[in-house]
Short mmCIF file of C-alpha atoms in Angstrom, two decimals:
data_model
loop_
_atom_site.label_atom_id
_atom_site.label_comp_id
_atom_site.label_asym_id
_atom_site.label_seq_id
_atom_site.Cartn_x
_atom_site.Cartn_y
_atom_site.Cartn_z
CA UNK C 1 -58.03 -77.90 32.13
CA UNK C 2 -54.37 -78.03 33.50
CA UNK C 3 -55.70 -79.95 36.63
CA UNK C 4 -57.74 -82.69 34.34
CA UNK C 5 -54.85 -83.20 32.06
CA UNK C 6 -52.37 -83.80 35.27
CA UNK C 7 -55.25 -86.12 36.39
CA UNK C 8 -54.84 -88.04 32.43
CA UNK C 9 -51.33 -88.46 32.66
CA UNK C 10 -50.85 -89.63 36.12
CA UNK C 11 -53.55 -92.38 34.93
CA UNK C 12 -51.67 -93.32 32.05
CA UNK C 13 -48.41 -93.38 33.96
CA UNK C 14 -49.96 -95.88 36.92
CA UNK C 15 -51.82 -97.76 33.41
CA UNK C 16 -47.90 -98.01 31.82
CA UNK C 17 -44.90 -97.05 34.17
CA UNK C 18 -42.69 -97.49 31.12
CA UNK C 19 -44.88 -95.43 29.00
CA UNK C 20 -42.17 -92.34 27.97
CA UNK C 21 -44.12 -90.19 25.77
CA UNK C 22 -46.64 -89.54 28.39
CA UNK C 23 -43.69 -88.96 31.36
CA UNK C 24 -42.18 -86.18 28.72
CA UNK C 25 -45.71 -84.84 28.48
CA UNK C 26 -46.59 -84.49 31.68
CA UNK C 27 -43.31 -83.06 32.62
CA UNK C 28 -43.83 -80.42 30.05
CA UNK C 29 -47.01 -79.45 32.15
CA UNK C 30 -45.38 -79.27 34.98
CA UNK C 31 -42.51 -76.76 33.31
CA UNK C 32 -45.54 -75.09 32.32
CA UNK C 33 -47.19 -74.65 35.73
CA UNK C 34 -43.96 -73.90 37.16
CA UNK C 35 -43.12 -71.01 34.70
CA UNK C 36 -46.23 -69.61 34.67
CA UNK C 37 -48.57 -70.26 37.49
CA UNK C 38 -46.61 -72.02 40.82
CA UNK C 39 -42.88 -71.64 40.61
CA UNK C 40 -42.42 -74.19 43.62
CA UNK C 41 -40.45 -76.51 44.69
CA UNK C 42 -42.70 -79.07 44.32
CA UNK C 43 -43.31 -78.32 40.56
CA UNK C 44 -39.79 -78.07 39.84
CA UNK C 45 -38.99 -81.61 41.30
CA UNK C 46 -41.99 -83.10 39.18
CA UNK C 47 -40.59 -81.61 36.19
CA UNK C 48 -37.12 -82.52 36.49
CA UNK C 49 -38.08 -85.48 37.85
CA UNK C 50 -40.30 -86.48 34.61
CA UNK C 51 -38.06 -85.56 32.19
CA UNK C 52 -35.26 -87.74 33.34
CA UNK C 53 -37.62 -90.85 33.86
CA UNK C 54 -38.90 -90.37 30.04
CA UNK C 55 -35.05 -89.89 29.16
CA UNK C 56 -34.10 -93.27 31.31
CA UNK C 57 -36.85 -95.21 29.60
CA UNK C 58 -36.12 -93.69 25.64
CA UNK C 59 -32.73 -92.25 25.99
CA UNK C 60 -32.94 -91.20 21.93
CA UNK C 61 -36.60 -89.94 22.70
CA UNK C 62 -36.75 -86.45 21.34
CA UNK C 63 -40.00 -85.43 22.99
CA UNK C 64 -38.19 -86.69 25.97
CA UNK C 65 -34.84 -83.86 25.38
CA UNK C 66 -37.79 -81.47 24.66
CA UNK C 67 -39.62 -81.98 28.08
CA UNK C 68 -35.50 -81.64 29.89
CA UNK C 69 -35.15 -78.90 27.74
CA UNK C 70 -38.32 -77.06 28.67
CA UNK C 71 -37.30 -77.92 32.27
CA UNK C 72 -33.90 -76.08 32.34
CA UNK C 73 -35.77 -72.96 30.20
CA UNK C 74 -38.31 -72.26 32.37
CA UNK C 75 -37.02 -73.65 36.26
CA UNK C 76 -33.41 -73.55 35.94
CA UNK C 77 -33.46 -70.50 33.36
CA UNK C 78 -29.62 -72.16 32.04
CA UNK C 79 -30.18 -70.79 28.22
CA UNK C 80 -27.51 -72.43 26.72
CA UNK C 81 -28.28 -76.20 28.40
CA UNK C 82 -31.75 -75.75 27.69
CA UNK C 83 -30.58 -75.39 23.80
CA UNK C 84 -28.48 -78.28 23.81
CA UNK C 85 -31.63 -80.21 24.65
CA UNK C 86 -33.91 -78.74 21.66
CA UNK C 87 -30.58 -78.87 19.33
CA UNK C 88 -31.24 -82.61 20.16
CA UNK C 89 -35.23 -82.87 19.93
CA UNK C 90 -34.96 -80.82 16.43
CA UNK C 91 -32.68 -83.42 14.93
CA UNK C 92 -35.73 -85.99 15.65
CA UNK C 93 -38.10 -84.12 14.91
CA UNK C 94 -37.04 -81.94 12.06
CA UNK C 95 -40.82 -81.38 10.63
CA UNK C 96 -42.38 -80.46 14.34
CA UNK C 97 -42.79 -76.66 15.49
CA UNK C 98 -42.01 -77.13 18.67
CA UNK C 99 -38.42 -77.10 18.72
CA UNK C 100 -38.18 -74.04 16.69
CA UNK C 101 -40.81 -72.41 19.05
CA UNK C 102 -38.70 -73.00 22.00
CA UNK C 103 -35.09 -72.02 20.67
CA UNK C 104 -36.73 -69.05 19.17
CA UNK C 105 -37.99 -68.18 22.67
CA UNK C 106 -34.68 -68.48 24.41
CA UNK C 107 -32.74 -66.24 21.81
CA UNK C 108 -35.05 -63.16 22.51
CA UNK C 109 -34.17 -63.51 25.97
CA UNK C 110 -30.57 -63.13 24.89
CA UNK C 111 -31.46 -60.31 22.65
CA UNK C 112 -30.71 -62.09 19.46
CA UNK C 113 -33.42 -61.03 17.89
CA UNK C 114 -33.23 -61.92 14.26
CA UNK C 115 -32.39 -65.22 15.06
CA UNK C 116 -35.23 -65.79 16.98
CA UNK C 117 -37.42 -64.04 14.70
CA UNK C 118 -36.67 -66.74 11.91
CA UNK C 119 -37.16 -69.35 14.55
CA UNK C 120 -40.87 -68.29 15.55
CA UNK C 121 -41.17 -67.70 11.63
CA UNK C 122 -40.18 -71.52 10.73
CA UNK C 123 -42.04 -73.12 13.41
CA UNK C 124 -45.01 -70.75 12.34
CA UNK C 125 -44.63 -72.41 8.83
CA UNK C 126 -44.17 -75.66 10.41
CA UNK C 127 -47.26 -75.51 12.17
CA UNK C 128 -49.80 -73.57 9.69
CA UNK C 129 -53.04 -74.11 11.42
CA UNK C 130 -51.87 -73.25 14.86
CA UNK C 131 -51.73 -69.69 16.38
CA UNK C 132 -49.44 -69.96 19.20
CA UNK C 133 -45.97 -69.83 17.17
CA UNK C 134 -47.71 -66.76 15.31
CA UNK C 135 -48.28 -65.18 18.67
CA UNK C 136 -45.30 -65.42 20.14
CA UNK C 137 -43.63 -63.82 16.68
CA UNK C 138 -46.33 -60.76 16.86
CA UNK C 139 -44.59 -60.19 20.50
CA UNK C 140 -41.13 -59.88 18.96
CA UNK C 141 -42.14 -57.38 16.35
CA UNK C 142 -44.10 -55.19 19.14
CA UNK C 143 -40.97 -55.36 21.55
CA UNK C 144 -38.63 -54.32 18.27
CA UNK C 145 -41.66 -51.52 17.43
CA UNK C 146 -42.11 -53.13 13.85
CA UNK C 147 -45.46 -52.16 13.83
CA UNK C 148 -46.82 -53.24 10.56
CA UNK C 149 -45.17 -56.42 10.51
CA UNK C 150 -46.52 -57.31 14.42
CA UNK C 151 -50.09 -56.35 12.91
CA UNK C 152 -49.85 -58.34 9.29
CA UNK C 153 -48.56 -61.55 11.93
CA UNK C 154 -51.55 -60.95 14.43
CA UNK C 155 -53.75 -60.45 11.00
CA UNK C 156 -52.60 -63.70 10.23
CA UNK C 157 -53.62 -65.58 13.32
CA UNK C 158 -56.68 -64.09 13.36
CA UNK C 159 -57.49 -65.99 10.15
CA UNK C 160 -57.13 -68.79 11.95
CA UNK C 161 -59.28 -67.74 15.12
CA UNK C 162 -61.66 -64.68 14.12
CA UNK C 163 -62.98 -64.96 17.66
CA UNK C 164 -59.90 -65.35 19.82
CA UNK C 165 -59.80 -62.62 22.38
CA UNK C 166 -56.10 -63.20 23.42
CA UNK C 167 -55.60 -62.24 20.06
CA UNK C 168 -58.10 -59.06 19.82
CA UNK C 169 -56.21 -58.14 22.66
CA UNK C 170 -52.67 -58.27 20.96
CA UNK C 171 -54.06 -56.56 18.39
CA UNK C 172 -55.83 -54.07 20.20
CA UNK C 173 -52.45 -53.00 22.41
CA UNK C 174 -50.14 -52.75 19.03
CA UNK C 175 -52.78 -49.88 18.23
CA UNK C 176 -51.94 -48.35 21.74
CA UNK C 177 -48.41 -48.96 21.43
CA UNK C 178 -48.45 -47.68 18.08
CA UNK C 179 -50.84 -45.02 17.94
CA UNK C 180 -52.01 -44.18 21.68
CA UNK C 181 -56.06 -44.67 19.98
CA UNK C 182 -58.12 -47.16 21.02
CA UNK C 183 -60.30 -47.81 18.26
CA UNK C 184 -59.46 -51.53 17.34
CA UNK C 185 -60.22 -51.99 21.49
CA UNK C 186 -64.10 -50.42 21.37
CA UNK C 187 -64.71 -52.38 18.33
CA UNK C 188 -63.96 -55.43 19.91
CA UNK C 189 -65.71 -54.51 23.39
CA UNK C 190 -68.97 -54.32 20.91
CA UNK C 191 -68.05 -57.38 18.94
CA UNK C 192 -67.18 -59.56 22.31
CA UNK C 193 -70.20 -58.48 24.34
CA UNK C 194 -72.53 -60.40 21.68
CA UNK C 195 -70.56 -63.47 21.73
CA UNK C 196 -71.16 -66.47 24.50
CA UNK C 197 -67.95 -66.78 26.49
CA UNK C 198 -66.92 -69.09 29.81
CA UNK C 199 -66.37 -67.90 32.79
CA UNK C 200 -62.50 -67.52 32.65
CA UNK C 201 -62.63 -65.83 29.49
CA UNK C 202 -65.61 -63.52 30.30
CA UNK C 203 -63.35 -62.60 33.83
CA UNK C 204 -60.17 -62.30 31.40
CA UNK C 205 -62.46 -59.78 29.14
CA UNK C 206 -63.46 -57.65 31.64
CA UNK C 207 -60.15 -57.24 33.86
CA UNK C 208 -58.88 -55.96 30.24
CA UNK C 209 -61.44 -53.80 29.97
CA UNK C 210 -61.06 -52.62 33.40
CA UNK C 211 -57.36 -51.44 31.99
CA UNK C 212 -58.92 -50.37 29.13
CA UNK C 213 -60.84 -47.42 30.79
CA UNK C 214 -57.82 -46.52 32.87
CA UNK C 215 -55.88 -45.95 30.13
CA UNK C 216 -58.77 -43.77 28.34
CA UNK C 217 -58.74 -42.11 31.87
CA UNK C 218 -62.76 -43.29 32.33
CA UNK C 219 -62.10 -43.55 36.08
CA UNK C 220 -66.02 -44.00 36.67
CA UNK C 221 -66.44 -46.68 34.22
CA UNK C 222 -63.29 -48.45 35.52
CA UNK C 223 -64.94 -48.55 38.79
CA UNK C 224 -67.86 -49.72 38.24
CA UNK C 225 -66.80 -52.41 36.25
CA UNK C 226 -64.02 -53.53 38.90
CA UNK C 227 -66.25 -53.23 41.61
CA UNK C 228 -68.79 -55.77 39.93
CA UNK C 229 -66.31 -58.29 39.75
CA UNK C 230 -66.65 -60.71 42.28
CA UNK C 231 -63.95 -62.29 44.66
CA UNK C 232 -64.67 -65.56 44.28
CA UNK C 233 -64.42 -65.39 40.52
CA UNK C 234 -60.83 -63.88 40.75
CA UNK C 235 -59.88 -66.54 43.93
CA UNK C 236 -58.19 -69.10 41.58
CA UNK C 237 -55.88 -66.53 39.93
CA UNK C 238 -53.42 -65.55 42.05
CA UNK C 239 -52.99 -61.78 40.72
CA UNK C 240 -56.85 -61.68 40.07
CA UNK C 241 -58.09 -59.86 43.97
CA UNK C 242 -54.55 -57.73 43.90
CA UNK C 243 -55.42 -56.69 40.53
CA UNK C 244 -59.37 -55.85 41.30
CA UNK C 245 -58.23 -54.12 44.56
CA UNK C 246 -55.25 -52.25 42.65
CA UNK C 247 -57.36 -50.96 40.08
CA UNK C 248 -60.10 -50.24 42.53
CA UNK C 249 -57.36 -47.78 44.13
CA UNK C 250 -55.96 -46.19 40.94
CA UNK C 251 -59.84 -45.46 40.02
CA UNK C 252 -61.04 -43.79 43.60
CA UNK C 253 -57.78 -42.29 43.60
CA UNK C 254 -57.85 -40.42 40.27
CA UNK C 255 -61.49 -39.44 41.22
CA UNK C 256 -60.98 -37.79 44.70
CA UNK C 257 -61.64 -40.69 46.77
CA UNK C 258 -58.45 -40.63 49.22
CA UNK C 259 -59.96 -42.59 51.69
CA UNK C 260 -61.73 -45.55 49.23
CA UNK C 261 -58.35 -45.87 47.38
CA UNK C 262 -56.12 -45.91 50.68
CA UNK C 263 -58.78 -48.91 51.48
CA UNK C 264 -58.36 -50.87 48.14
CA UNK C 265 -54.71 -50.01 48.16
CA UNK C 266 -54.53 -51.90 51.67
CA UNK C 267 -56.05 -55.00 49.97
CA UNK C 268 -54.41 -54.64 46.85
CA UNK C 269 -50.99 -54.73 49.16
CA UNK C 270 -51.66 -57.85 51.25
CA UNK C 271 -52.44 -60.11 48.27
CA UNK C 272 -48.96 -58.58 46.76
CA UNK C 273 -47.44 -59.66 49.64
CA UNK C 274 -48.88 -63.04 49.73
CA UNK C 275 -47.78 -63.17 46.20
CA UNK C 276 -44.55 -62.44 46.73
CA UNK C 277 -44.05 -64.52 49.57
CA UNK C 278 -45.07 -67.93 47.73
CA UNK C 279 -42.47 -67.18 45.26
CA UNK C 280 -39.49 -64.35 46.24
CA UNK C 281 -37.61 -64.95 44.04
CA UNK C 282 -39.65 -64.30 41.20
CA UNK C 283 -39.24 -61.06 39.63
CA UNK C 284 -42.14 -59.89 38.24
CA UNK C 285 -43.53 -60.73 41.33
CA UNK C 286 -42.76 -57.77 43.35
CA UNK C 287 -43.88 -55.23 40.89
CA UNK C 288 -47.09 -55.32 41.93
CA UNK C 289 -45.71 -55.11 45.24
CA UNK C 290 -43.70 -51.96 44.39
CA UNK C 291 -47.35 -50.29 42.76
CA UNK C 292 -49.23 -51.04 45.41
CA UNK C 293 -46.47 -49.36 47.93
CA UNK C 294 -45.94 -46.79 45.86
CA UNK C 295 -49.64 -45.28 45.68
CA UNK C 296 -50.06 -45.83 49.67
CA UNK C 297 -46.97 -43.18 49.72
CA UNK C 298 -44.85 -45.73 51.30
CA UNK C 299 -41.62 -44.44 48.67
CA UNK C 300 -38.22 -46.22 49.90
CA UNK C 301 -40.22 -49.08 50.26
CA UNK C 302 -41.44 -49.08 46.60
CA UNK C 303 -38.22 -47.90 45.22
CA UNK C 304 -36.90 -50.98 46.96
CA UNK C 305 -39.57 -53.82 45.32
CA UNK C 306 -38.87 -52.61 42.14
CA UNK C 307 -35.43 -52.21 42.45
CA UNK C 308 -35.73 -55.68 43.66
CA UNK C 309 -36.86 -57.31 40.63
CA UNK C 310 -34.83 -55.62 38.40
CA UNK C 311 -31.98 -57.19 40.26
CA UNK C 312 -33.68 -60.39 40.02
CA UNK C 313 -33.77 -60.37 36.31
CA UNK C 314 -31.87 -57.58 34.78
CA UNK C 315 -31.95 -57.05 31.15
CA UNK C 316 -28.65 -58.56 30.76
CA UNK C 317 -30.28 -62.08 31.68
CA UNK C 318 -33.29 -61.77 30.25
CA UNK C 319 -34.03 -59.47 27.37
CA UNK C 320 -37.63 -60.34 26.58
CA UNK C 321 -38.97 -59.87 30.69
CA UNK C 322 -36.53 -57.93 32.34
CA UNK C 323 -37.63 -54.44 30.35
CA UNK C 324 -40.90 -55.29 32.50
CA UNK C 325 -39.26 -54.90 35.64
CA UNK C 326 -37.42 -51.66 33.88
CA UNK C 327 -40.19 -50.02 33.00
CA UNK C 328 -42.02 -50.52 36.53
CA UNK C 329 -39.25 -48.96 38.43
CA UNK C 330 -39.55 -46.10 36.23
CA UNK C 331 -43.28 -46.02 36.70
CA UNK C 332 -42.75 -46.13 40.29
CA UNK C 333 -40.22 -43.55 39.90
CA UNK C 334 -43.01 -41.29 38.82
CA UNK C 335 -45.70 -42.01 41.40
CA UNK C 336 -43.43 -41.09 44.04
CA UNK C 337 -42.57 -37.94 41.79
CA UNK C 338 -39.35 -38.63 41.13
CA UNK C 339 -39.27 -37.44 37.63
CA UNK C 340 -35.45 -36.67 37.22
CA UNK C 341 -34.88 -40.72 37.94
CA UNK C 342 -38.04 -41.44 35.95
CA UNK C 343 -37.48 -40.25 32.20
CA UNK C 344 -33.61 -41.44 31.76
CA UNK C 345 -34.89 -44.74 31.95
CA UNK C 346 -38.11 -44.28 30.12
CA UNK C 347 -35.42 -42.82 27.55
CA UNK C 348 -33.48 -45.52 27.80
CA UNK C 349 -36.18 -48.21 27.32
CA UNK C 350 -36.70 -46.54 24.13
CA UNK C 351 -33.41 -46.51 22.30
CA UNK C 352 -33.40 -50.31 22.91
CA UNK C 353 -36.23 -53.06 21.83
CA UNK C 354 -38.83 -53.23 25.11
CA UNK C 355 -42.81 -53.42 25.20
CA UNK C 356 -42.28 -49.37 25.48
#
């Protein structure tokens, strides 16, 4: 769908060079892209690039200081320019969520969480039949462990879309979070399994159920169902074979199989590093990285990836991603059995809002 809407605009763009609107679109897809598929330099050029041609056509556009804004959030990851821009887009367009959405998303990466909480709650209002704004808020309230709130938010989404699995999902992990049960999760295994899905969603079903059953500590089931995924299914998402070859490991591992796991492991390990490579100097990149060293007993090295990316983006920078990175050191931490380093910062990701 992202490829066939970069295909639309580019048409409409040769159809109208002076057509604005569409160069702020499309250079809001490319932030997109950028932030959360292919953080390259060729993406980041098209989005700056895009932004300032709808700005030099419209200068007062607002969509147009949305798209520059979105391009500084997500490439440039300046907080306080990017805020400037949506200060500016809000003022023309004072009715639209969008604005909202996005300021609301920057102040939870500086920890201002009550600010962005009212944020994701206007732009929720703003835009009633949409779930995206409500998503984002259910994330806030899980990071700040306000469970029932985070579960009356994702209650109301689901009003909206009874059969979304992104949000069954949500809703299912608040009850882990919460709880540790998984009984929201098995009821909507059963309820899913009846329902026709596409292919991405189907693949996006069962790599969460593939988690699912590692959590519960089903190590056969988790197998099986990893191992009937197929590689050419997972080939167009880049942490789709690291993550079938990862869990593969974990699974053989935990069920006696050195030599099976040491062999998934070794997979698992040169996607990471692929991974890693098209992009070093995104964080979360290197945690798998980190896991996949880690469980082949390869410890300074691990310590080092994960150390790596919580230099990348500490928690001082980010608020809302860098507690990822956190928490994987510590989880590396305990793989290697180093307990003692482990639990102060498991401690410490608890006295402070993180998806812990």
């Amino acid at each position: 769908k992202l490829k066939q809407a970069e295909q639309l605009y580019e048409r409409a763009l040769q159809l109208d060079p002076n057509f604005a609107l569409a160069a702020a679109s499309y250079s809001r897809l490319q932030s997109w892209i950028y932030h959360t598929y292919e953080p390259n330099a060729d993406r980041r050029e098209k989005s700056r690039a895009l932004a300032d041609r709808a700005l030099q056509l419209q200068p007062d556009l607002p969509e147009g200081h949305l798209a520059l804004g979105f391009s500084i959030y997500y490439v440039d990851r300046d907080y306080d320019r990017a805020l400037a821009e949506f200060a500016l887009a809000q003022k023309g367009l004072p009715n639209e969520a969008e604005a909202y959405l996005a300021i609301g998303a920057i102040q939870r990466r500086q920890g201002k969480w009550d600010e962005s909480n009212a944020n994701l709650e206007k732009a929720a209002g703003l835009s009633p039949n949409e779930t995206w704004p409500l998503q984002n808020l259910v994330l806030n309230y899980q990071m700040l462990r306000k469970f029932d709130l985070a579960n009356k938010t994702v209650d109301r989404a689901l009003k909206l879309a009874p059969d979304s699995f992104s949000l069954w999902s949500i809703k299912s992990q608040l009850e882990t979070s919460e709880k540790g049960t998984f009984e929201i999760a098995e009821r909507g295994v059963e309820a899913l399994k009846s329902r026709p899905m596409d292919d991405e969603t189907k693949i996006h079903f069962e790599v969460s159920l593939v988690q699912i059953r590692l959590l519960q500590r089903r190590y056969a089931e988790a197998l099986q169902l990893t191992s009937s995924l197929k590689d050419e299914a997972l080939a167009k998402d880049p942490e789709g074979l690291m993550g079938k070859y990862g869990a593969i490991g974990i699974a053989k591992k935990l069920l006696g199989d050195e030599v099976g796991a040491r062999e998934a492991f070794l997979k698992a390990k040169g996607y990471a590093e692929k991974f890693v490579a098209d992009a070093p100097n995104e964080a979360k990149r290197h945690d798998p990285l980190a896991e996949c060293l880690a469980w082949l007993g390869e410890k300074e090295a691990a310590i080092a990836e994960a150390k790596r990316a919580t230099e990348l983006l500490p928690e001082s920078v980010d608020a809302f991603d860098g507690p990822v990175c956190t928490r994987t050191l510590a989880e590396i931490y305990m793989i290697v059995g180093e307990y003692d380093k482990a639990l102060p910062i498991i401690d410490g990701l608890l006295t402070r809002p993180t998806q812990v």
